[in-house]
Amino acid sequence: MNQPSLPFNQLQHSTPLALRQQIASGRYQGHTSGLGQGRVQANIVILPDDWADEFLRFCTLNRQACPLLDITEPGDPIFRHLGEAVDIRHDVPRYRVYREGVLSEEPSDIAALWQDNLVAFAIGCSFSFEQPLLEAGIVLRHIERGLNVAMYQTHIDTRPTARLQGKLVVSMRPLKAAEAIQAIQITGRMPNVHGAPVHIGDPALIGIRDLGAPDYGDAVPVAEDEIPVFWACGVTPQSVVQASRPPLCITHAPGCMLVTDLHNHAL
Amino acid sequence: MNQPSLPFNQLQHSTPLALRQQIASGRYQGHTSGLGQGRVQANIVILPDDWADEFLRFCTLNRQACPLLDITEPGDPIFRHLGEAVDIRHDVPRYRVYREGVLSEEPSDIAALWQDNLVAFAIGCSFSFEQPLLEAGIVLRHIERGLNVAMYQTHIDTRPTARLQGKLVVSMRPLKAAEAIQAIQITGRMPNVHGAPVHIGDPALIGIRDLGAPDYGDAVPVAEDEIPVFWACGVTPQSVVQASRPPLCITHAPGCMLVTDLHNHAL
């Protein structure tokens, strides 16, 4: 991860709008976990319009991984329902550009790449359910340690469309049993941000070989008296894009989300 | 467990009232899992009135193990709010009589033991949440195999009153991860029948040494890809009675419950 020019702790009390302005100006390119005053953060997928309709279909079929928050009109870079002046060309700290399914660059601004046929999708993010978990007194180790959440590609197939298919990506949080039980109940009530976990316990059962080697994000240690708890993750489209190879797809870099003005409690 | 004189499967379609009549006549003395047409089943605790007030306090402090459904007036053997003609002297298939905390007998009727100072408590039972679990398509192995559920004393202390204290008893059901996640959400919505599990995973963390040797009920095998899921159990008062030694306490025999007329869906 690039070193952000502005230190993380200087942004912790910024409003979502002020934070987006810092990000749009290029002064912050880091992960957004714990930032944005408890507002909704979003995974981003941008596709040409001839793939966008199919991706919408994919999201509908894979709602636990891809709960949709907003969609732009083709060519319009503004999300109309996520807050004040949300411009998808500038407001994400770091993007990933996939060409024919291959990661080609990680810019902090995509104004130069914008085209009249692009459609942007905002997808709910597990950061939104971390707030009620923290409020319930559950300690989340990656936040405690200032790490990005650990994410893994599983062997679980998503429900495919004509051209889009691939494996489910999950985020993992290590929890004590009583906390895991509580977290399942809390997140089960939040279907717009991935809902209840898809798996608990043995990682091998969903095709994860080594918890210490996440496919995205940072490794987060699991203590002996803890259970790894796995939620469907909005990074899933990136695994799907790599498998399905649309000519162009722009996403956020994992953990570097779009911070909206929506309140988490509204989800 | 005694062999019931009437075979279990002959009773599976009996109404709760007809079932109580068979039980009161002494013709069925077996466990009641799967019987009673999906009506609420209850754990029973009967104490002399000078212990009953304190037991009510104990239930209030330990609601997850002891969710109260009804209480009789001192000396009155009839539960007024559980259904038609529910007489606690006859309507439980098998009772346990504890004297000074020591199990002394297991009669199928307690008319001869009834006294003017006795108070009966009906406590919610996990059989009530098994119905919505089955309706959600979750297979419960003990039901599938016609076994009583496996119950264990843990090392978890209940919240004590002046004279009542002891360890929490839990019931265990082996579930696949996805089923465990679903079961936690379903039972979390049923606080009147023990609510969400108290533990999942490693039994040693709650003081259970050997899953194959339950303290009450039958051993139920756990497959390699399954997680043991533990719920607070209404047999807890029996562990408390053994530790706290009231002069007399009568309970149901584990698994042999009072079948009421209340609908599980009403809980």
Short mmCIF file of C-alpha atoms in Angstrom, two decimals:
data_model
loop_
_atom_site.label_atom_id
_atom_site.label_comp_id
_atom_site.label_asym_id
_atom_site.label_seq_id
_atom_site.Cartn_x
_atom_site.Cartn_y
_atom_site.Cartn_z
CA MET A 1 0.00 0.00 0.00
CA ASN A 2 1.29 3.49 -0.89
CA GLN A 3 2.16 5.73 2.02
CA PRO A 4 -0.59 8.35 2.19
CA SER A 5 0.73 11.92 2.09
CA LEU A 6 -1.76 12.92 4.81
CA PRO A 7 -1.50 10.80 7.96
CA PHE A 8 -4.56 8.62 8.67
CA ASN A 9 -5.16 10.04 12.18
CA GLN A 10 -5.45 13.60 10.83
CA LEU A 11 -8.51 12.50 8.86
CA GLN A 12 -10.30 10.57 11.57
CA HIS A 13 -12.59 13.44 12.49
CA SER A 14 -13.21 14.73 8.96
CA THR A 15 -16.77 14.88 7.68
CA PRO A 16 -17.44 12.59 4.69
CA LEU A 17 -17.52 15.63 2.35
CA ALA A 18 -14.23 17.02 3.72
CA LEU A 19 -12.69 13.56 3.47
CA ARG A 20 -13.82 13.18 -0.16
CA GLN A 21 -12.33 16.61 -0.91
CA GLN A 22 -8.97 15.58 0.56
CA ILE A 23 -9.13 12.35 -1.44
CA ALA A 24 -10.18 14.14 -4.67
CA SER A 25 -7.24 16.53 -4.26
CA GLY A 26 -4.89 13.51 -4.12
CA ARG A 27 -3.75 14.14 -0.57
CA TYR A 28 -4.99 10.83 0.81
CA GLN A 29 -4.63 7.51 -1.03
CA GLY A 30 -4.89 5.04 1.89
CA HIS A 31 -7.56 2.65 3.19
CA THR A 32 -10.75 4.12 4.61
CA SER A 33 -11.48 1.68 7.47
CA GLY A 34 -12.46 3.78 10.51
CA LEU A 35 -12.76 7.01 8.49
CA GLY A 36 -15.85 9.00 7.47
CA GLN A 37 -17.61 9.32 10.84
CA GLY A 38 -19.61 6.13 10.58
CA ARG A 39 -21.06 6.84 7.15
CA VAL A 40 -21.69 4.18 4.55
CA GLN A 41 -18.66 3.18 2.48
CA ALA A 42 -19.04 1.61 -0.93
CA ASN A 43 -17.25 -0.85 -3.18
CA ILE A 44 -17.01 0.49 -6.71
CA VAL A 45 -17.32 -1.23 -10.09
CA ILE A 46 -17.23 0.77 -13.34
CA LEU A 47 -17.98 -0.94 -16.66
CA PRO A 48 -18.80 0.01 -20.26
CA ASP A 49 -22.55 0.12 -20.81
CA ASP A 50 -22.62 -3.07 -22.91
CA TRP A 51 -21.37 -4.94 -19.80
CA ALA A 52 -23.21 -2.84 -17.22
CA ASP A 53 -26.66 -4.33 -17.78
CA GLU A 54 -25.24 -7.80 -17.36
CA PHE A 55 -23.38 -6.75 -14.21
CA LEU A 56 -26.66 -5.44 -12.76
CA ARG A 57 -28.10 -8.87 -13.44
CA PHE A 58 -25.06 -10.44 -11.74
CA CYS A 59 -25.58 -8.24 -8.64
CA THR A 60 -29.22 -9.27 -8.47
CA LEU A 61 -28.23 -12.93 -8.56
CA ASN A 62 -25.42 -12.45 -6.02
CA ARG A 63 -26.96 -10.00 -3.61
CA GLN A 64 -25.03 -11.16 -0.53
CA ALA A 65 -21.72 -10.29 -2.21
CA CYS A 66 -23.03 -7.35 -4.28
CA PRO A 67 -25.78 -5.41 -2.46
CA LEU A 68 -26.35 -2.38 -4.68
CA LEU A 69 -26.52 1.12 -3.17
CA ASP A 70 -26.57 3.29 -6.32
CA ILE A 71 -25.96 3.22 -10.10
CA THR A 72 -24.98 6.13 -12.34
CA GLU A 73 -26.48 6.92 -15.74
CA PRO A 74 -24.18 5.92 -18.67
CA GLY A 75 -21.47 8.58 -19.06
CA ASP A 76 -22.50 10.51 -15.94
CA PRO A 77 -19.73 10.34 -13.30
CA ILE A 78 -21.95 11.62 -10.46
CA PHE A 79 -23.67 9.32 -7.95
CA ARG A 80 -27.01 11.10 -7.31
CA HIS A 81 -28.12 9.17 -4.21
CA LEU A 82 -24.99 8.83 -2.09
CA GLY A 83 -24.40 12.41 -0.92
CA GLU A 84 -23.19 15.86 -1.85
CA ALA A 85 -21.17 16.12 -5.06
CA VAL A 86 -20.00 12.50 -5.22
CA ASP A 87 -17.83 12.34 -8.34
CA ILE A 88 -16.62 8.82 -9.05
CA ARG A 89 -13.71 10.13 -11.17
CA HIS A 90 -11.91 11.59 -8.12
CA ASP A 91 -13.50 10.54 -4.83
CA VAL A 92 -11.96 7.10 -4.29
CA PRO A 93 -8.47 7.10 -2.67
CA ARG A 94 -7.12 4.46 -5.01
CA TYR A 95 -8.57 2.70 -8.05
CA ARG A 96 -7.72 -0.48 -9.89
CA VAL A 97 -7.92 -0.60 -13.66
CA TYR A 98 -8.44 -4.03 -15.22
CA ARG A 99 -8.00 -4.41 -18.99
CA GLU A 100 -9.22 -7.74 -20.40
CA GLY A 101 -9.25 -8.97 -16.79
CA VAL A 102 -5.65 -8.05 -16.07
CA LEU A 103 -4.79 -5.45 -13.43
CA SER A 104 -2.93 -2.74 -15.37
CA GLU A 105 -2.66 0.24 -13.03
CA GLU A 106 -3.66 1.65 -9.61
CA PRO A 107 -4.28 5.37 -10.15
CA SER A 108 -5.63 7.76 -7.48
CA ASP A 109 -7.84 9.55 -10.06
CA ILE A 110 -9.61 8.27 -13.19
CA ALA A 111 -10.64 11.54 -14.89
CA ALA A 112 -8.28 10.75 -17.77
CA LEU A 113 -9.90 7.31 -18.21
CA TRP A 114 -13.51 8.48 -18.09
CA GLN A 115 -15.63 7.70 -21.15
CA ASP A 116 -19.17 8.54 -22.25
CA ASN A 117 -20.24 4.90 -22.07
CA LEU A 118 -19.12 4.10 -18.49
CA VAL A 119 -21.58 3.13 -15.77
CA ALA A 120 -20.57 3.14 -12.08
CA PHE A 121 -22.00 0.82 -9.43
CA ALA A 122 -21.79 1.46 -5.66
CA ILE A 123 -21.98 -1.75 -3.64
CA GLY A 124 -22.47 -2.05 0.14
CA CYS A 125 -19.36 -2.71 2.21
CA SER A 126 -18.68 -4.61 5.42
CA PHE A 127 -17.21 -1.46 7.00
CA SER A 128 -20.87 -0.45 7.49
CA PHE A 129 -21.58 -3.40 9.75
CA GLU A 130 -18.35 -2.95 11.69
CA GLN A 131 -19.84 0.11 13.37
CA PRO A 132 -22.74 -1.76 15.08
CA LEU A 133 -20.31 -4.56 15.96
CA LEU A 134 -17.99 -2.06 17.68
CA GLU A 135 -21.01 -0.45 19.37
CA ALA A 136 -21.93 -3.90 20.72
CA GLY A 137 -18.52 -4.00 22.42
CA ILE A 138 -16.92 -6.42 19.96
CA VAL A 139 -13.23 -5.79 19.36
CA LEU A 140 -12.23 -6.01 15.68
CA ARG A 141 -8.56 -6.81 15.54
CA HIS A 142 -7.79 -5.29 12.12
CA ILE A 143 -9.22 -1.95 13.28
CA GLU A 144 -7.46 -2.19 16.64
CA ARG A 145 -4.17 -2.74 14.81
CA GLY A 146 -4.79 -0.23 11.99
CA LEU A 147 -4.78 -2.99 9.36
CA ASN A 148 -6.93 -3.52 6.30
CA VAL A 149 -9.39 -6.41 6.71
CA ALA A 150 -8.18 -9.81 5.43
CA MET A 151 -9.95 -10.98 2.23
CA TYR A 152 -9.78 -14.37 0.51
CA GLN A 153 -10.93 -15.92 -2.70
CA THR A 154 -12.98 -19.05 -1.90
CA HIS A 155 -13.91 -22.08 -3.99
CA ILE A 156 -17.59 -21.03 -3.80
CA ASP A 157 -18.99 -20.25 -7.26
CA THR A 158 -21.01 -17.09 -7.71
CA ARG A 159 -24.24 -17.43 -9.71
CA PRO A 160 -23.11 -16.73 -13.26
CA THR A 161 -24.64 -14.63 -16.03
CA ALA A 162 -23.85 -15.11 -19.74
CA ARG A 163 -20.33 -13.66 -19.52
CA LEU A 164 -19.79 -12.97 -15.79
CA GLN A 165 -18.69 -15.79 -13.51
CA GLY A 166 -16.09 -16.36 -10.84
CA LYS A 167 -15.46 -17.25 -7.23
CA LEU A 168 -16.88 -15.58 -4.13
CA VAL A 169 -14.46 -13.36 -2.18
CA VAL A 170 -14.96 -13.16 1.60
CA SER A 171 -13.67 -10.90 4.36
CA MET A 172 -12.58 -12.56 7.62
CA ARG A 173 -12.76 -11.35 11.21
CA PRO A 174 -11.45 -13.49 14.09
CA LEU A 175 -13.96 -13.51 16.97
CA LYS A 176 -14.50 -15.32 20.25
CA ALA A 177 -17.49 -17.70 20.11
CA ALA A 178 -19.85 -15.42 22.07
CA GLU A 179 -18.87 -12.45 19.86
CA ALA A 180 -19.33 -14.53 16.71
CA ILE A 181 -22.86 -15.47 17.84
CA GLN A 182 -23.63 -11.79 18.49
CA ALA A 183 -22.06 -10.69 15.18
CA ILE A 184 -24.14 -13.21 13.22
CA GLN A 185 -27.32 -11.82 14.76
CA ILE A 186 -26.34 -8.17 14.19
CA THR A 187 -25.17 -8.56 10.59
CA GLY A 188 -28.09 -10.88 9.79
CA ARG A 189 -30.28 -7.81 10.23
CA MET A 190 -28.25 -5.84 7.64
CA PRO A 191 -28.90 -7.47 4.24
CA ASN A 192 -27.82 -4.28 2.43
CA VAL A 193 -24.26 -4.75 3.66
CA HIS A 194 -23.66 -8.45 2.99
CA GLY A 195 -25.94 -9.72 5.79
CA ALA A 196 -25.00 -12.71 7.95
CA PRO A 197 -21.68 -14.52 7.45
CA VAL A 198 -21.42 -17.16 4.73
CA HIS A 199 -19.10 -19.36 6.79
CA ILE A 200 -17.60 -19.83 10.25
CA GLY A 201 -14.78 -22.08 11.39
CA ASP A 202 -12.59 -24.31 9.22
CA PRO A 203 -11.31 -22.19 6.28
CA ALA A 204 -10.48 -25.31 4.23
CA LEU A 205 -14.20 -26.07 3.89
CA ILE A 206 -14.57 -23.00 1.63
CA GLY A 207 -11.28 -23.46 -0.19
CA ILE A 208 -8.99 -21.18 1.84
CA ARG A 209 -5.64 -22.89 2.37
CA ASP A 210 -3.76 -20.39 4.51
CA LEU A 211 -5.42 -17.73 6.66
CA GLY A 212 -2.00 -16.10 6.97
CA ALA A 213 -1.89 -15.36 3.22
CA PRO A 214 -4.99 -13.33 2.25
CA ASP A 215 -5.62 -12.65 -1.44
CA TYR A 216 -6.52 -9.03 -0.67
CA GLY A 217 -5.88 -6.79 2.37
CA ASP A 218 -3.67 -7.60 5.34
CA ALA A 219 -3.11 -10.82 7.29
CA VAL A 220 -4.91 -10.64 10.64
CA PRO A 221 -3.92 -13.23 13.28
CA VAL A 222 -6.53 -15.62 14.72
CA ALA A 223 -6.03 -16.55 18.42
CA GLU A 224 -6.49 -20.11 19.67
CA ASP A 225 -9.81 -19.37 21.40
CA GLU A 226 -11.19 -17.55 18.36
CA ILE A 227 -13.23 -18.64 15.35
CA PRO A 228 -12.64 -17.12 11.92
CA VAL A 229 -15.91 -15.61 10.68
CA PHE A 230 -16.33 -15.06 6.93
CA TRP A 231 -18.65 -12.57 5.23
CA ALA A 232 -19.37 -12.22 1.50
CA CYS A 233 -17.25 -9.33 0.24
CA GLY A 234 -17.75 -6.55 -2.30
CA VAL A 235 -14.33 -7.36 -3.75
CA THR A 236 -16.03 -10.37 -5.38
CA PRO A 237 -16.56 -8.40 -8.65
CA GLN A 238 -12.78 -8.02 -8.94
CA SER A 239 -12.37 -11.79 -8.87
CA VAL A 240 -15.22 -12.04 -11.40
CA VAL A 241 -13.67 -9.39 -13.67
CA GLN A 242 -10.38 -11.26 -13.66
CA ALA A 243 -12.19 -14.46 -14.65
CA SER A 244 -14.60 -12.88 -17.18
CA ARG A 245 -12.27 -10.36 -18.86
CA PRO A 246 -14.38 -7.39 -19.95
CA PRO A 247 -12.29 -4.98 -22.10
CA LEU A 248 -12.25 -2.36 -19.32
CA CYS A 249 -13.28 -2.41 -15.69
CA ILE A 250 -12.35 0.12 -13.02
CA THR A 251 -12.81 -0.70 -9.33
CA HIS A 252 -11.69 0.73 -6.00
CA ALA A 253 -8.48 -0.77 -4.59
CA PRO A 254 -9.49 -3.25 -1.83
CA GLY A 255 -10.04 -1.36 1.45
CA CYS A 256 -9.86 2.07 -0.27
CA MET A 257 -13.58 2.76 -0.51
CA LEU A 258 -15.91 5.52 -1.63
CA VAL A 259 -17.09 7.26 1.57
CA THR A 260 -20.69 8.41 1.14
CA ASP A 261 -22.91 10.75 3.18
CA LEU A 262 -25.40 7.95 4.00
CA HIS A 263 -25.68 6.90 7.63
CA ASN A 264 -24.85 3.26 8.43
CA HIS A 265 -27.85 3.12 10.72
CA ALA A 266 -30.07 3.82 7.70
CA LEU A 267 -29.04 0.43 6.25
CA MET B 1 -34.49 -44.51 29.56
CA ASN B 2 -37.45 -46.80 30.37
CA GLN B 3 -39.11 -48.45 27.43
CA PRO B 4 -42.41 -46.64 26.90
CA SER B 5 -45.39 -49.01 26.92
CA LEU B 6 -46.92 -47.13 23.98
CA PRO B 7 -44.62 -46.89 20.94
CA PHE B 8 -43.42 -43.37 20.15
CA ASN B 9 -44.69 -43.42 16.55
CA GLN B 10 -48.24 -44.18 17.67
CA LEU B 11 -48.28 -40.82 19.47
CA GLN B 12 -46.77 -38.66 16.74
CA HIS B 13 -50.11 -37.42 15.50
CA SER B 14 -51.81 -37.05 18.90
CA THR B 15 -53.10 -33.64 19.90
CA PRO B 16 -51.36 -32.14 22.93
CA LEU B 17 -54.43 -32.86 25.10
CA ALA B 18 -54.68 -36.48 23.91
CA LEU B 19 -50.95 -36.90 24.47
CA ARG B 20 -51.21 -35.50 28.03
CA GLN B 21 -54.05 -37.92 28.68
CA GLN B 22 -51.96 -40.89 27.53
CA ILE B 23 -49.10 -39.65 29.68
CA ALA B 24 -51.36 -39.02 32.72
CA SER B 25 -52.71 -42.56 32.41
CA GLY B 26 -49.13 -43.85 32.63
CA ARG B 27 -49.12 -45.34 29.12
CA TYR B 28 -46.24 -43.21 27.83
CA GLN B 29 -43.12 -42.46 29.87
CA GLY B 30 -40.62 -41.63 27.10
CA HIS B 31 -39.07 -38.45 25.74
CA THR B 32 -41.29 -35.93 23.99
CA SER B 33 -38.97 -34.65 21.23
CA GLY B 34 -41.04 -34.52 18.03
CA LEU B 35 -44.35 -35.11 19.82
CA GLY B 36 -47.24 -32.71 20.51
CA GLN B 37 -47.84 -31.31 17.00
CA GLY B 38 -45.43 -28.44 17.28
CA ARG B 39 -46.79 -27.09 20.54
CA VAL B 40 -44.64 -25.54 23.24
CA GLN B 41 -42.93 -28.03 25.56
CA ALA B 42 -41.81 -27.01 29.02
CA ASN B 43 -39.10 -27.83 31.53
CA ILE B 44 -40.58 -28.28 34.99
CA VAL B 45 -39.29 -27.28 38.42
CA ILE B 46 -41.42 -27.79 41.56
CA LEU B 47 -40.25 -26.36 44.90
CA PRO B 48 -41.68 -25.67 48.37
CA ASP B 49 -42.94 -22.09 48.63
CA ASP B 50 -40.08 -20.95 50.89
CA TRP B 51 -37.72 -21.76 48.00
CA ALA B 52 -40.06 -20.79 45.18
CA ASP B 53 -39.72 -17.02 45.56
CA GLU B 54 -35.97 -17.35 45.42
CA PHE B 55 -36.19 -19.61 42.38
CA LEU B 56 -38.28 -16.97 40.62
CA ARG B 57 -35.49 -14.52 41.38
CA PHE B 58 -32.99 -17.05 40.00
CA CYS B 59 -34.99 -17.39 36.75
CA THR B 60 -35.08 -13.60 36.36
CA LEU B 61 -31.31 -13.44 36.71
CA ASN B 62 -30.73 -16.41 34.39
CA ARG B 63 -33.34 -15.81 31.74
CA GLN B 64 -31.42 -17.46 28.89
CA ALA B 65 -31.40 -20.80 30.75
CA CYS B 66 -34.74 -20.33 32.54
CA PRO B 67 -37.26 -18.39 30.42
CA LEU B 68 -40.49 -18.65 32.44
CA LEU B 69 -43.74 -19.62 30.72
CA ASP B 70 -46.06 -20.05 33.73
CA ILE B 71 -46.10 -20.40 37.55
CA THR B 72 -48.75 -22.09 39.69
CA GLU B 73 -50.20 -20.72 42.92
CA PRO B 74 -48.79 -22.44 46.05
CA GLY B 75 -50.54 -25.80 46.51
CA ASP B 76 -52.44 -25.57 43.21
CA PRO B 77 -51.27 -28.31 40.81
CA ILE B 78 -52.92 -26.74 37.75
CA PHE B 79 -51.07 -24.54 35.25
CA ARG B 80 -53.70 -21.94 34.28
CA HIS B 81 -51.97 -20.46 31.20
CA LEU B 82 -50.55 -23.45 29.34
CA GLY B 83 -53.68 -25.16 28.03
CA GLU B 84 -56.68 -27.30 28.85
CA ALA B 85 -56.56 -29.13 32.19
CA VAL B 86 -52.79 -29.15 32.62
CA ASP B 87 -52.22 -30.99 35.91
CA ILE B 88 -48.57 -31.05 36.89
CA ARG B 89 -49.10 -34.08 39.16
CA HIS B 90 -49.73 -36.40 36.18
CA ASP B 91 -48.95 -34.75 32.84
CA VAL B 92 -45.17 -35.22 32.60
CA PRO B 93 -44.01 -38.62 31.23
CA ARG B 94 -41.28 -38.99 33.82
CA TYR B 95 -40.25 -36.90 36.83
CA ARG B 96 -37.11 -36.65 38.92
CA VAL B 97 -37.35 -36.21 42.67
CA TYR B 98 -34.37 -34.59 44.37
CA ARG B 99 -34.14 -34.68 48.19
CA GLU B 100 -31.45 -32.43 49.67
CA GLY B 101 -30.00 -32.20 46.16
CA VAL B 102 -29.77 -35.95 45.66
CA LEU B 103 -31.78 -37.72 42.95
CA SER B 104 -33.94 -40.19 44.85
CA GLU B 105 -36.52 -41.50 42.38
CA GLU B 106 -37.91 -41.17 38.84
CA PRO B 107 -41.68 -41.66 39.10
CA SER B 108 -44.14 -41.25 36.24
CA ASP B 109 -46.69 -39.55 38.51
CA ILE B 110 -46.25 -37.32 41.58
CA ALA B 111 -49.79 -37.23 43.03
CA ALA B 112 -48.55 -39.06 46.12
CA LEU B 113 -45.80 -36.47 46.63
CA TRP B 114 -47.97 -33.39 46.17
CA GLN B 115 -48.12 -30.95 49.10
CA ASP B 116 -50.05 -27.79 49.85
CA ASN B 117 -46.90 -25.67 49.80
CA LEU B 118 -45.55 -26.71 46.39
CA VAL B 119 -45.13 -24.23 43.52
CA ALA B 120 -44.55 -25.39 39.92
CA PHE B 121 -42.59 -23.48 37.29
CA ALA B 122 -42.85 -24.10 33.53
CA ILE B 123 -39.70 -23.04 31.68
CA GLY B 124 -39.28 -22.68 27.90
CA CYS B 125 -37.56 -25.57 26.11
CA SER B 126 -35.30 -25.81 23.08
CA PHE B 127 -37.74 -28.25 21.43
CA SER B 128 -39.76 -25.08 20.62
CA PHE B 129 -36.99 -23.64 18.47
CA GLU B 130 -36.33 -26.96 16.77
CA GLN B 131 -39.55 -26.55 14.82
CA PRO B 132 -38.51 -23.34 12.99
CA LEU B 133 -35.05 -24.87 12.45
CA LEU B 134 -36.62 -27.91 10.79
CA GLU B 135 -38.92 -25.63 8.79
CA ALA B 136 -35.81 -23.79 7.56
CA GLY B 137 -34.57 -27.10 6.14
CA ILE B 138 -31.97 -27.74 8.84
CA VAL B 139 -31.53 -31.43 9.67
CA LEU B 140 -31.30 -32.10 13.43
CA ARG B 141 -29.44 -35.35 13.89
CA HIS B 142 -30.94 -36.33 17.27
CA ILE B 143 -34.45 -36.03 15.82
CA GLU B 144 -33.44 -37.83 12.61
CA ARG B 145 -32.09 -40.70 14.72
CA GLY B 146 -34.87 -40.69 17.34
CA LEU B 147 -32.44 -39.73 20.11
CA ASN B 148 -32.81 -37.37 23.02
CA VAL B 149 -30.75 -34.17 22.59
CA ALA B 150 -27.24 -34.23 24.15
CA MET B 151 -26.89 -32.03 27.26
CA TYR B 152 -23.75 -31.09 29.18
CA GLN B 153 -22.86 -29.34 32.38
CA THR B 154 -20.44 -26.50 31.59
CA HIS B 155 -17.99 -24.59 33.77
CA ILE B 156 -20.05 -21.41 33.25
CA ASP B 157 -21.49 -20.11 36.54
CA THR B 158 -25.13 -19.11 36.65
CA ARG B 159 -25.93 -15.80 38.41
CA PRO B 160 -26.51 -16.90 42.01
CA THR B 161 -29.18 -15.91 44.54
CA ALA B 162 -28.77 -16.31 48.32
CA ARG B 163 -29.08 -20.11 48.27
CA LEU B 164 -29.29 -21.05 44.58
CA GLN B 165 -26.11 -21.38 42.55
CA GLY B 166 -24.59 -23.83 40.11
CA LYS B 167 -23.30 -24.37 36.61
CA LEU B 168 -25.05 -23.70 33.32
CA VAL B 169 -26.31 -26.78 31.44
CA VAL B 170 -26.35 -26.58 27.64
CA SER B 171 -27.92 -28.63 24.87
CA MET B 172 -25.78 -29.36 21.79
CA ARG B 173 -26.72 -29.76 18.15
CA PRO B 174 -24.07 -30.53 15.48
CA LEU B 175 -24.57 -28.29 12.42
CA LYS B 176 -22.74 -27.42 9.22
CA ALA B 177 -21.36 -23.85 9.27
CA ALA B 178 -24.08 -22.40 7.02
CA GLU B 179 -26.79 -24.09 9.12
CA ALA B 180 -25.20 -22.85 12.34
CA ILE B 181 -25.26 -19.29 10.99
CA GLN B 182 -28.93 -19.67 10.08
CA ALA B 183 -29.79 -21.32 13.42
CA ILE B 184 -28.14 -18.47 15.36
CA GLN B 185 -30.29 -15.95 13.53
CA ILE B 186 -33.51 -17.93 13.95
CA THR B 187 -33.08 -18.73 17.65
CA GLY B 188 -31.80 -15.21 18.37
CA ARG B 189 -35.33 -14.07 17.58
CA MET B 190 -36.81 -16.45 20.20
CA PRO B 191 -35.70 -15.15 23.63
CA ASN B 192 -38.56 -17.04 25.34
CA VAL B 193 -36.97 -20.35 24.39
CA HIS B 194 -33.31 -19.78 25.31
CA GLY B 195 -32.57 -17.38 22.44
CA ALA B 196 -29.27 -17.50 20.53
CA PRO B 197 -26.61 -20.10 21.37
CA VAL B 198 -24.22 -19.40 24.25
CA HIS B 199 -21.29 -21.08 22.51
CA ILE B 200 -20.14 -22.54 19.19
CA GLY B 201 -17.06 -24.60 18.41
CA ASP B 202 -14.46 -25.89 20.87
CA PRO B 203 -16.33 -27.61 23.76
CA ALA B 204 -13.27 -27.34 26.05
CA LEU B 205 -13.68 -23.55 26.14
CA ILE B 206 -16.87 -24.00 28.20
CA GLY B 207 -15.59 -26.89 30.29
CA ILE B 208 -16.92 -29.86 28.31
CA ARG B 209 -14.27 -32.57 28.11
CA ASP B 210 -15.93 -35.22 25.99
CA LEU B 211 -18.79 -34.57 23.58
CA GLY B 212 -19.31 -38.34 23.45
CA ALA B 213 -20.28 -38.44 27.14
CA PRO B 214 -23.19 -36.06 27.74
CA ASP B 215 -24.30 -35.43 31.34
CA TYR B 216 -27.96 -35.73 30.29
CA GLY B 217 -29.68 -37.13 27.19
CA ASP B 218 -28.04 -39.18 24.45
CA ALA B 219 -24.64 -38.88 22.73
CA VAL B 220 -25.09 -37.39 19.25
CA PRO B 221 -22.15 -37.74 16.84
CA VAL B 222 -20.53 -34.60 15.35
CA ALA B 223 -19.20 -35.01 11.78
CA GLU B 224 -15.87 -33.57 10.69
CA ASP B 225 -17.41 -30.74 8.68
CA GLU B 226 -19.79 -29.78 11.49
CA ILE B 227 -19.60 -27.35 14.39
CA PRO B 228 -21.13 -28.19 17.77
CA VAL B 229 -23.61 -25.43 18.66
CA PHE B 230 -24.56 -25.01 22.32
CA TRP B 231 -27.75 -23.45 23.71
CA ALA B 232 -28.57 -22.66 27.34
CA CYS B 233 -30.78 -25.47 28.60
CA GLY B 234 -33.76 -25.67 30.94
CA VAL B 235 -32.10 -28.62 32.68
CA THR B 236 -29.86 -26.01 34.35
CA PRO B 237 -32.14 -25.91 37.44
CA GLN B 238 -31.39 -29.61 38.00
CA SER B 239 -27.68 -28.85 38.19
CA VAL B 240 -28.50 -25.92 40.50
CA VAL B 241 -30.72 -28.07 42.73
CA GLN B 242 -27.94 -30.64 43.08
CA ALA B 243 -25.52 -27.90 44.11
CA SER B 244 -27.91 -25.93 46.35
CA ARG B 245 -29.74 -28.82 48.07
CA PRO B 246 -33.29 -27.65 48.80
CA PRO B 247 -35.13 -30.23 50.99
CA LEU B 248 -37.39 -31.24 48.07
CA CYS B 249 -37.38 -30.45 44.39
CA ILE B 250 -39.30 -32.26 41.66
CA THR B 251 -38.40 -31.78 37.99
CA HIS B 252 -39.15 -33.44 34.67
CA ALA B 253 -36.67 -36.12 33.58
CA PRO B 254 -34.41 -34.56 30.90
CA GLY B 255 -36.13 -34.78 27.50
CA CYS B 256 -39.45 -35.89 29.03
CA MET B 257 -41.24 -32.55 28.96
CA LEU B 258 -44.65 -31.13 29.74
CA VAL B 259 -46.41 -30.72 26.36
CA THR B 260 -48.63 -27.61 26.46
CA ASP B 261 -51.35 -26.31 24.15
CA LEU B 262 -49.38 -23.12 23.31
CA HIS B 263 -48.17 -22.74 19.73
CA ASN B 264 -44.42 -22.48 19.19
CA HIS B 265 -45.02 -19.70 16.67
CA ALA B 266 -46.57 -17.62 19.49
CA LEU B 267 -43.15 -17.51 21.18
#
